[in-house]
Amino acid sequence: MPTDKKDRHTSDVKLTLRLPVRSNGRQLFCIEKTGTEAWLPRSHTCFNRLDLPPYTSYDQLREKLLLAIEETEGFGQE
């Protein structure tokens, strides 16, 4: 995945590209399996969580993840 798309994905999950002021450098987030393969991945910035549907192939995962990154932004995605 190109760097600009990785950065955008990271910001979707983390809300910001910067670490908090009092951070020890580690910022963990959870990946939770949820939904059906028709769903797009969904981020929850308040909980540092990425909801990832159970896709049947790497190609499907990549397609849906890129679609979610490129075509959605901000709040109100539900």
PDB file of C-alpha atoms in Angstrom:
ATOM      1  CA  MET A   1       0.000   0.000   0.000  1.00  0.00           C
ATOM      2  CA  PRO A   2       1.447   3.427  -0.875  1.00  0.00           C
ATOM      3  CA  THR A   3       2.615   5.569   2.053  1.00  0.00           C
ATOM      4  CA  ASP A   4      -0.065   8.242   1.588  1.00  0.00           C
ATOM      5  CA  LYS A   5      -2.810   5.606   1.851  1.00  0.00           C
ATOM      6  CA  LYS A   6      -1.161   4.040   4.911  1.00  0.00           C
ATOM      7  CA  ASP A   7      -1.026   7.482   6.535  1.00  0.00           C
ATOM      8  CA  ARG A   8      -4.690   8.106   5.724  1.00  0.00           C
ATOM      9  CA  HIS A   9      -5.672   4.695   7.141  1.00  0.00           C
ATOM     10  CA  THR A  10      -3.656   5.338  10.288  1.00  0.00           C
ATOM     11  CA  SER A  11      -5.355   8.696  10.738  1.00  0.00           C
ATOM     12  CA  ASP A  12      -8.768   7.054  10.262  1.00  0.00           C
ATOM     13  CA  VAL A  13      -8.036   4.617  13.064  1.00  0.00           C
ATOM     14  CA  LYS A  14      -6.093   6.960  15.341  1.00  0.00           C
ATOM     15  CA  LEU A  15      -7.783  10.288  14.411  1.00  0.00           C
ATOM     16  CA  THR A  16      -4.399  11.994  14.316  1.00  0.00           C
ATOM     17  CA  LEU A  17      -0.971  11.339  12.878  1.00  0.00           C
ATOM     18  CA  ARG A  18       0.731  12.622  16.049  1.00  0.00           C
ATOM     19  CA  LEU A  19       1.222  10.866  19.353  1.00  0.00           C
ATOM     20  CA  PRO A  20      -0.258  12.418  22.501  1.00  0.00           C
ATOM     21  CA  VAL A  21       2.074  14.768  24.387  1.00  0.00           C
ATOM     22  CA  ARG A  22       2.578  12.380  27.325  1.00  0.00           C
ATOM     23  CA  SER A  23       2.924   9.274  25.189  1.00  0.00           C
ATOM     24  CA  ASN A  24       5.560   6.617  25.758  1.00  0.00           C
ATOM     25  CA  GLY A  25       5.614   6.053  21.986  1.00  0.00           C
ATOM     26  CA  ARG A  26       3.326   3.009  21.979  1.00  0.00           C
ATOM     27  CA  GLN A  27      -0.213   3.474  20.724  1.00  0.00           C
ATOM     28  CA  LEU A  28      -2.027   0.168  20.393  1.00  0.00           C
ATOM     29  CA  PHE A  29      -5.323  -0.420  18.648  1.00  0.00           C
ATOM     30  CA  CYS A  30      -7.651  -3.399  18.412  1.00  0.00           C
ATOM     31  CA  ILE A  31      -8.833  -5.138  15.246  1.00  0.00           C
ATOM     32  CA  GLU A  32     -12.245  -6.730  15.786  1.00  0.00           C
ATOM     33  CA  LYS A  33     -13.899  -9.207  13.400  1.00  0.00           C
ATOM     34  CA  THR A  34     -17.464  -8.065  12.790  1.00  0.00           C
ATOM     35  CA  GLY A  35     -20.227  -7.937  10.189  1.00  0.00           C
ATOM     36  CA  THR A  36     -20.358  -9.705   6.837  1.00  0.00           C
ATOM     37  CA  GLU A  37     -18.035  -9.609   3.846  1.00  0.00           C
ATOM     38  CA  ALA A  38     -20.379  -7.060   2.202  1.00  0.00           C
ATOM     39  CA  TRP A  39     -19.523  -4.477   4.883  1.00  0.00           C
ATOM     40  CA  LEU A  40     -16.704  -1.948   4.677  1.00  0.00           C
ATOM     41  CA  PRO A  41     -14.109  -1.740   7.443  1.00  0.00           C
ATOM     42  CA  ARG A  42     -15.057   0.827  10.099  1.00  0.00           C
ATOM     43  CA  SER A  43     -12.903   2.732  12.552  1.00  0.00           C
ATOM     44  CA  HIS A  44     -13.772   3.830  16.084  1.00  0.00           C
ATOM     45  CA  THR A  45     -11.278   6.529  17.001  1.00  0.00           C
ATOM     46  CA  CYS A  46     -12.486   6.893  20.599  1.00  0.00           C
ATOM     47  CA  PHE A  47     -11.667   3.238  21.257  1.00  0.00           C
ATOM     48  CA  ASN A  48      -8.655   2.851  18.918  1.00  0.00           C
ATOM     49  CA  ARG A  49     -10.528   0.015  17.219  1.00  0.00           C
ATOM     50  CA  LEU A  50     -10.890  -1.137  13.620  1.00  0.00           C
ATOM     51  CA  ASP A  51     -13.937  -3.280  12.800  1.00  0.00           C
ATOM     52  CA  LEU A  52     -12.868  -5.636  10.041  1.00  0.00           C
ATOM     53  CA  PRO A  53     -15.409  -7.914   8.339  1.00  0.00           C
ATOM     54  CA  PRO A  54     -14.456 -11.560   7.645  1.00  0.00           C
ATOM     55  CA  TYR A  55     -13.346 -11.201   4.026  1.00  0.00           C
ATOM     56  CA  THR A  56     -12.700 -14.398   2.091  1.00  0.00           C
ATOM     57  CA  SER A  57      -9.505 -13.258   0.356  1.00  0.00           C
ATOM     58  CA  TYR A  58      -6.646 -10.802   0.633  1.00  0.00           C
ATOM     59  CA  ASP A  59      -7.800  -9.130  -2.607  1.00  0.00           C
ATOM     60  CA  GLN A  60     -11.268  -8.537  -1.160  1.00  0.00           C
ATOM     61  CA  LEU A  61      -9.751  -7.132   2.048  1.00  0.00           C
ATOM     62  CA  ARG A  62      -7.509  -4.791   0.060  1.00  0.00           C
ATOM     63  CA  GLU A  63     -10.365  -3.617  -2.204  1.00  0.00           C
ATOM     64  CA  LYS A  64     -12.747  -2.889   0.689  1.00  0.00           C
ATOM     65  CA  LEU A  65     -10.054  -1.260   2.830  1.00  0.00           C
ATOM     66  CA  LEU A  66      -8.966   1.051  -0.002  1.00  0.00           C
ATOM     67  CA  LEU A  67     -12.613   1.912  -0.766  1.00  0.00           C
ATOM     68  CA  ALA A  68     -13.224   2.804   2.884  1.00  0.00           C
ATOM     69  CA  ILE A  69     -10.045   4.914   3.046  1.00  0.00           C
ATOM     70  CA  GLU A  70     -10.641   6.763  -0.219  1.00  0.00           C
ATOM     71  CA  GLU A  71     -14.417   7.278  -0.128  1.00  0.00           C
ATOM     72  CA  THR A  72     -15.285   7.970   3.511  1.00  0.00           C
ATOM     73  CA  GLU A  73     -14.169  10.488   6.106  1.00  0.00           C
ATOM     74  CA  GLY A  74     -15.196  11.996   9.405  1.00  0.00           C
ATOM     75  CA  PHE A  75     -18.125  11.222  11.639  1.00  0.00           C
ATOM     76  CA  GLY A  76     -21.566   9.944  10.719  1.00  0.00           C
ATOM     77  CA  GLN A  77     -20.518   6.894   8.726  1.00  0.00           C
ATOM     78  CA  GLU A  78     -22.874   4.503  10.463  1.00  0.00           C
TER      79      GLU A  78
END
